Coordinates of C-alpha atoms and ligand atoms in Angstrom, one line a residue:
M1 CA 0.0 0.0 0.0
D2 CA 1.4 3.4 -1.0
L3 CA -0.8 5.8 0.8
S4 CA -3.2 6.0 3.8
I5 CA -5.4 9.1 4.2
V6 CA -6.5 9.4 7.8
I7 CA -9.5 11.7 8.4
A8 CA -10.8 12.6 11.8
L9 CA -14.4 13.9 11.7
Y10 CA -16.9 15.1 14.2
N11 CA -20.4 16.1 13.0
E12 CA -19.5 16.7 9.3
E13 CA -22.5 15.0 7.7
E14 CA -22.8 17.4 4.8
S15 CA -19.2 17.4 3.9
I16 CA -18.5 13.6 3.7
P17 CA -20.0 12.8 0.3
E18 CA -18.2 15.7 -1.4
L19 CA -15.0 14.9 0.5
L20 CA -14.8 11.3 -0.6
A21 CA -15.6 12.2 -4.2
W22 CA -13.0 14.9 -4.2
I23 CA -10.3 12.6 -2.9
E24 CA -11.2 10.0 -5.5
R25 CA -11.0 12.6 -8.3
A26 CA -7.7 14.0 -7.1
L27 CA -6.1 10.6 -6.9
S28 CA -7.7 8.8 -9.9
S29 CA -5.0 10.0 -12.3
Q30 CA -2.2 8.8 -10.0
K31 CA -1.1 5.2 -10.0
L32 CA -1.2 5.0 -6.2
H33 CA -2.6 2.2 -4.2
Y34 CA -4.3 4.0 -1.4
E35 CA -6.8 3.7 1.4
V36 CA -9.0 6.3 3.1
I37 CA -9.5 5.8 6.9
L38 CA -12.4 7.7 8.3
V39 CA -12.5 8.0 12.1
D40 CA -15.9 9.2 13.3
D41 CA -15.1 10.8 16.6
G42 CA -18.5 10.1 18.2
S43 CA -20.6 12.4 15.9
T44 CA -24.1 13.2 17.2
D45 CA -25.5 14.0 13.7
T46 CA -26.0 11.5 10.9
S47 CA -22.3 11.3 9.9
W48 CA -22.0 7.6 10.5
D49 CA -25.1 6.8 8.4
V50 CA -23.6 9.0 5.6
I51 CA -20.3 7.1 6.0
K52 CA -22.0 3.7 5.8
R53 CA -23.9 4.8 2.6
E54 CA -21.0 6.6 0.9
S55 CA -18.3 4.0 1.6
K56 CA -20.2 1.5 -0.5
L57 CA -19.4 3.6 -3.6
Y58 CA -15.6 3.2 -3.1
N59 CA -13.5 0.1 -2.4
T60 CA -10.8 2.3 -0.8
V61 CA -12.8 3.5 2.3
T62 CA -12.7 2.0 5.7
A63 CA -14.2 3.6 8.8
V64 CA -14.2 3.3 12.6
R65 CA -16.6 5.0 15.0
F66 CA -15.9 6.0 18.6
S67 CA -18.6 5.5 21.2
R68 CA -18.3 9.1 22.2
N69 CA -16.4 12.3 21.3
Y70 CA -12.8 11.7 22.4
G71 CA -11.2 14.5 20.4
K72 CA -9.2 14.9 17.3
S73 CA -6.0 13.5 18.8
A74 CA -7.6 10.3 19.8
A75 CA -9.2 10.0 16.4
L76 CA -5.9 10.5 14.6
F77 CA -4.1 8.1 16.9
T78 CA -6.6 5.4 16.0
G79 CA -6.3 6.1 12.3
F80 CA -2.5 6.0 12.6
E81 CA -2.7 2.6 14.2
A82 CA -4.7 1.2 11.3
A83 CA -2.7 2.9 8.5
K84 CA -0.9 0.5 6.2
G85 CA 0.4 2.9 3.5
S86 CA 4.1 3.7 3.4
V87 CA 3.0 7.4 3.4
V88 CA 0.3 8.6 5.7
I89 CA -1.7 11.8 5.0
T90 CA -3.9 13.5 7.6
M91 CA -6.6 16.0 6.5
D92 CA -9.7 17.6 7.9
A93 CA -13.1 16.5 6.9
D94 CA -14.6 19.9 6.4
L95 CA -13.5 20.5 2.8
Q96 CA -11.0 23.2 4.0
D97 CA -8.0 21.1 3.1
N98 CA -7.6 20.4 -0.6
P99 CA -7.1 16.8 -1.6
E100 CA -5.3 17.9 -4.8
E101 CA -2.3 18.6 -2.6
I102 CA -1.9 15.0 -1.8
P103 CA 0.2 13.8 -4.7
E104 CA 2.8 16.4 -4.2
L105 CA 2.9 15.8 -0.4
Y106 CA 3.4 12.1 -1.2
E107 CA 6.2 12.9 -3.6
M108 CA 8.0 15.1 -0.9
I109 CA 8.0 12.1 1.5
V110 CA 9.0 9.5 -1.1
A111 CA 11.3 11.3 -3.4
K112 CA 12.8 14.0 -1.2
G113 CA 13.0 11.9 1.9
Y114 CA 11.2 14.0 4.4
D115 CA 10.0 12.3 7.5
L116 CA 7.1 14.7 7.8
V117 CA 5.7 17.5 5.7
S118 CA 3.3 20.0 7.2
G119 CA 0.9 22.1 5.1
W120 CA 1.1 25.9 5.4
K121 CA -2.2 27.7 4.9
R122 CA -0.5 30.8 3.6
K123 CA -3.8 32.4 2.5
R124 CA -6.2 31.4 5.3
K125 CA -9.9 31.3 4.6
D126 CA -11.0 31.6 8.2
S127 CA -12.7 34.5 9.9
K128 CA -10.0 37.2 10.2
L129 CA -9.0 38.4 13.7
T130 CA -10.1 35.7 16.0
K131 CA -8.1 33.0 14.2
N132 CA -5.4 34.5 12.0
L133 CA -3.8 37.0 14.4
P134 CA -3.5 34.7 17.5
S135 CA -2.4 32.0 15.2
K136 CA 0.6 34.0 13.9
L137 CA 1.6 34.8 17.5
Y138 CA 1.1 31.2 18.6
N139 CA 3.2 29.8 15.7
R140 CA 6.0 32.2 16.6
V141 CA 6.0 30.9 20.2
A142 CA 5.8 27.3 18.9
R143 CA 8.8 27.9 16.6
G144 CA 10.8 29.3 19.5
V145 CA 10.0 26.4 21.9
T146 CA 10.2 23.5 19.5
G147 CA 13.0 24.8 17.3
I148 CA 11.1 23.6 14.2
K149 CA 10.8 26.3 11.6
L150 CA 7.1 25.8 10.6
H151 CA 4.7 28.6 9.8
D152 CA 1.6 26.6 10.5
M153 CA 2.2 23.9 13.1
N154 CA -1.5 23.2 13.5
C155 CA -2.4 22.7 9.8
G156 CA -4.7 19.6 9.5
L157 CA -3.1 18.6 6.2
K158 CA 0.2 16.8 6.8
A159 CA 2.1 13.9 5.4
Y160 CA 4.2 11.4 7.3
K161 CA 6.4 8.4 6.7
N162 CA 4.6 5.4 8.0
E163 CA 7.3 4.8 10.5
V164 CA 6.8 8.2 12.1
V165 CA 3.1 7.8 12.8
K166 CA 3.7 4.4 14.4
N167 CA 6.3 5.9 16.7
I168 CA 4.5 8.9 18.1
E169 CA 1.8 8.9 20.7
V170 CA -0.9 11.5 20.0
Y171 CA -3.1 12.0 23.1
G172 CA -4.9 14.8 24.8
E173 CA -4.9 17.7 22.3
M174 CA -1.3 16.9 21.1
H175 CA -2.4 16.7 17.5
R176 CA -1.3 20.3 17.1
Y177 CA 2.2 19.2 17.8
T178 CA 2.8 16.1 15.7
P179 CA 6.0 17.7 14.2
Y180 CA 7.4 18.3 17.7
L181 CA 6.4 14.7 18.7
A182 CA 8.2 13.5 15.6
K183 CA 11.2 15.5 16.4
I184 CA 11.3 14.2 20.0
A185 CA 11.0 10.7 18.6
G186 CA 14.1 11.3 16.4
Y187 CA 12.5 12.2 13.1
R188 CA 14.1 15.6 12.3
N189 CA 13.7 15.9 8.6
I190 CA 10.6 18.1 8.7
G191 CA 9.5 20.1 5.7
E192 CA 6.7 22.5 4.8
K193 CA 4.5 23.0 1.7
V194 CA 2.2 25.9 1.0
V195 CA -1.3 24.5 0.5
K196 CA -4.5 25.8 -0.8
H197 CA -7.2 26.5 1.9
Q198 CA -10.9 26.8 1.4
A199 CA -13.5 28.5 3.6
R200 CA -15.7 26.1 5.6
K201 CA -18.6 25.2 3.4
F202 CA -20.8 23.3 5.9
G203 CA -21.1 23.1 9.6
K204 CA -19.0 25.1 12.0
S205 CA -15.5 25.1 13.5
K206 CA -15.1 22.7 16.5
F207 CA -12.4 24.7 18.2
G208 CA -12.8 28.1 19.8
M209 CA -10.4 30.6 21.3
D210 CA -9.5 28.2 24.1
R211 CA -7.3 26.4 21.5
F212 CA -4.6 29.0 22.1
V213 CA -4.6 28.7 25.8
N214 CA -4.7 24.9 25.7
G215 CA -2.3 24.8 22.9
F216 CA 0.2 26.9 24.8
L217 CA -0.1 24.8 27.9
D218 CA 0.4 21.6 25.9
L219 CA 3.4 23.1 24.3
I220 CA 5.0 23.7 27.8
T221 CA 4.1 20.1 28.8
L222 CA 5.8 18.7 25.8
W223 CA 8.8 20.9 26.2
F224 CA 9.1 19.8 29.8
L225 CA 8.5 16.1 29.1
A226 CA 11.0 16.1 26.3
R227 CA 13.7 17.7 28.4
F228 CA 13.1 16.4 31.9
G229 CA 10.4 13.7 31.6
K230 CA 13.0 11.0 32.4
R231 CA 14.9 13.0 35.0
P232 CA 12.6 15.3 36.9
M233 CA 15.0 15.7 39.7
H234 CA 17.5 17.6 37.5
F235 CA 14.8 20.2 37.0
F236 CA 13.2 20.5 40.4
G237 CA 16.3 19.6 42.3
T238 CA 18.3 22.4 40.7
F239 CA 15.8 25.1 41.4
G240 CA 14.9 23.6 44.8
T241 CA 18.5 23.5 46.0
L242 CA 19.2 27.0 44.7
T243 CA 16.1 28.5 46.4
F244 CA 16.8 26.6 49.6
F245 CA 20.3 27.9 49.9
V246 CA 19.4 31.5 49.1
G247 CA 16.9 31.2 52.0
F248 CA 19.3 29.5 54.3
A249 CA 22.1 31.9 53.7
T250 CA 19.9 35.0 54.2
A251 CA 18.4 33.6 57.4
A252 CA 21.9 32.7 58.7
Y253 CA 23.2 36.1 57.9
L254 CA 20.3 37.8 59.8
V255 CA 20.8 35.7 62.9
A256 CA 24.6 36.1 62.8
D257 CA 24.3 39.8 62.3
K258 CA 22.0 40.1 65.3
L259 CA 24.1 38.0 67.6
I260 CA 27.3 39.8 66.8
S261 CA 25.7 43.2 67.2
Q262 CA 24.2 42.1 70.5
A263 CA 27.4 40.6 71.8
N264 CA 29.3 43.9 71.0
G265 CA 26.6 45.9 72.8
L266 CA 25.6 47.7 69.5
K267 CA 22.1 48.6 68.5
F268 CA 20.3 45.6 66.9
R269 CA 17.0 44.6 65.5
Q270 CA 15.2 41.4 66.4
V271 CA 15.4 38.9 63.5
T272 CA 11.6 38.6 63.4
D273 CA 11.3 42.4 63.0
Q274 CA 13.0 42.2 59.6
P275 CA 11.0 41.7 56.4
L276 CA 14.0 39.9 54.8
F277 CA 13.6 37.1 57.4
Y278 CA 10.2 36.3 56.1
I279 CA 11.3 36.3 52.5
S280 CA 14.1 33.9 53.5
L281 CA 11.6 31.6 55.3
V282 CA 9.4 31.5 52.1
A283 CA 12.5 30.7 50.1
L284 CA 13.4 27.8 52.4
I285 CA 9.9 26.3 52.2
I286 CA 9.6 26.7 48.4
G287 CA 13.1 25.2 48.0
M288 CA 12.1 22.2 50.0
Q289 CA 8.9 21.8 48.1
L290 CA 10.6 21.9 44.8
F291 CA 13.1 19.3 46.0
L292 CA 10.3 17.1 47.1
A293 CA 8.5 17.5 43.8
G294 CA 11.7 16.3 42.2
F295 CA 11.7 13.2 44.4
V296 CA 8.1 12.4 43.7
G297 CA 8.7 12.9 40.0
E298 CA 11.5 10.4 40.1
L299 CA 9.3 7.9 41.8
V300 CA 6.6 8.4 39.2
S301 CA 9.1 8.1 36.4
R302 CA 10.6 4.9 37.9
N303 CA 7.2 3.3 38.0
S304 CA 6.2 4.4 34.5
S305 CA 5.7 1.6 32.0
E306 CA 7.6 3.6 29.4
R307 CA 10.8 3.7 31.4
N308 CA 12.7 1.3 29.3
I309 CA 11.0 1.5 25.9
Y310 CA 13.7 2.6 23.5
K311 CA 12.6 2.6 19.9
I312 CA 15.2 0.9 17.8
K313 CA 15.4 2.2 14.3
E314 CA 17.7 -0.4 12.7
R315 CA 19.8 -3.4 13.5
L316 CA 22.7 -5.0 11.6
Ligands
UDP401 N1 -12.7 17.0 14.8 C1 -12.7 15.8 15.4 N2 -13.0 15.7 16.8 C2 -13.3 16.8 17.5 C3 -13.2 18.1 16.9 C4 -12.9 18.2 15.5 O1 -12.5 14.8 14.8 O2 -13.6 16.7 18.7 C5 -12.4 17.1 13.4 C6 -13.3 18.0 12.6 O3 -14.5 17.2 12.2 C7 -12.5 18.4 11.4 C8 -11.1 18.5 12.0 O4 -11.1 17.8 13.2 O5 -12.4 17.3 10.4 C9 -10.7 20.0 12.2 O6 -11.8 20.6 13.0 P1 -12.3 22.1 12.6 O7 -12.5 22.2 11.1 O8 -13.4 22.4 13.5 O9 -11.0 23.0 13.1 P2 -10.5 24.4 12.4 O10 -10.5 24.2 10.9 O11 -11.5 25.4 12.8 O12 -9.2 24.5 12.9
MG402 MG1 -11.7 23.4 9.6

């Protein structure tokens, strides 16, 4: 199998017939052996009935249906598990992503050797301010944190080497960061292709402004996991020790200063009369807490089932 097209969908009943026909049209001139995997993410409209009806028209379409709405990441993960093609394409079901881009994306993976190619909706057809502006800002932050130079990290239209999708775990709302997940898993050859983008024809967008808040938090989580997930003590321990010693040194200085002044019969202030003393107390407590967080983190990581899963790429 050359190509698997994985499509996560939630309440997209009007789009599905046109979507499948469009994919078929776009790929009919290509000599590609392909499959379309539809993942119905617990739709509450008639999407599943439409899928049952429409899939009879093609021998390329398979589908799975979730018992409830688990989210786009879960849907993609399930599609990735099923994908048999040597190249895997993801796209949205809402007719915003153009299937005619698929052959070129496929070529970039096969001929140019990319591990992952992300679409770039240079001319976005979404409502202006609420999406486009925050998206620019968000992508800039994402570039800085991940070190991957993509303009449109969250583009639904992407192409992957099969190996890549089998080695990344897309959960929560991490579908936004598959390039970062791929990079963390050791697939660093990541490219970008400008893709055509259409306005949403039917239905409405499933993600609101909270995507930027959640997206940003997820980014921090991934960054932290990639760096310190396997050695939390190095992170918490460093800050904990530092904070503790600053607190300790300050408190010691205050006590010593008072005792010396007192012994020499000079004017002195009670330690507890000095604001600095309370700051140093807080530092002592926070330092200890951070240190403990590091210990607990190490305990959790020791018990994690993933502790010794090292993905081997090749053997000789
Ligand atoms: N989607 C999904 N599960 C969800 C939400 C969305 O499978 O819980 C699908 C949706 O049907 C569409 C794709 O994810 O195919 C992208 O969603 P949407 O078009 O709403 O996002 P936007 O284009 O506004 O970023
Ligand atoms: Mg959309």
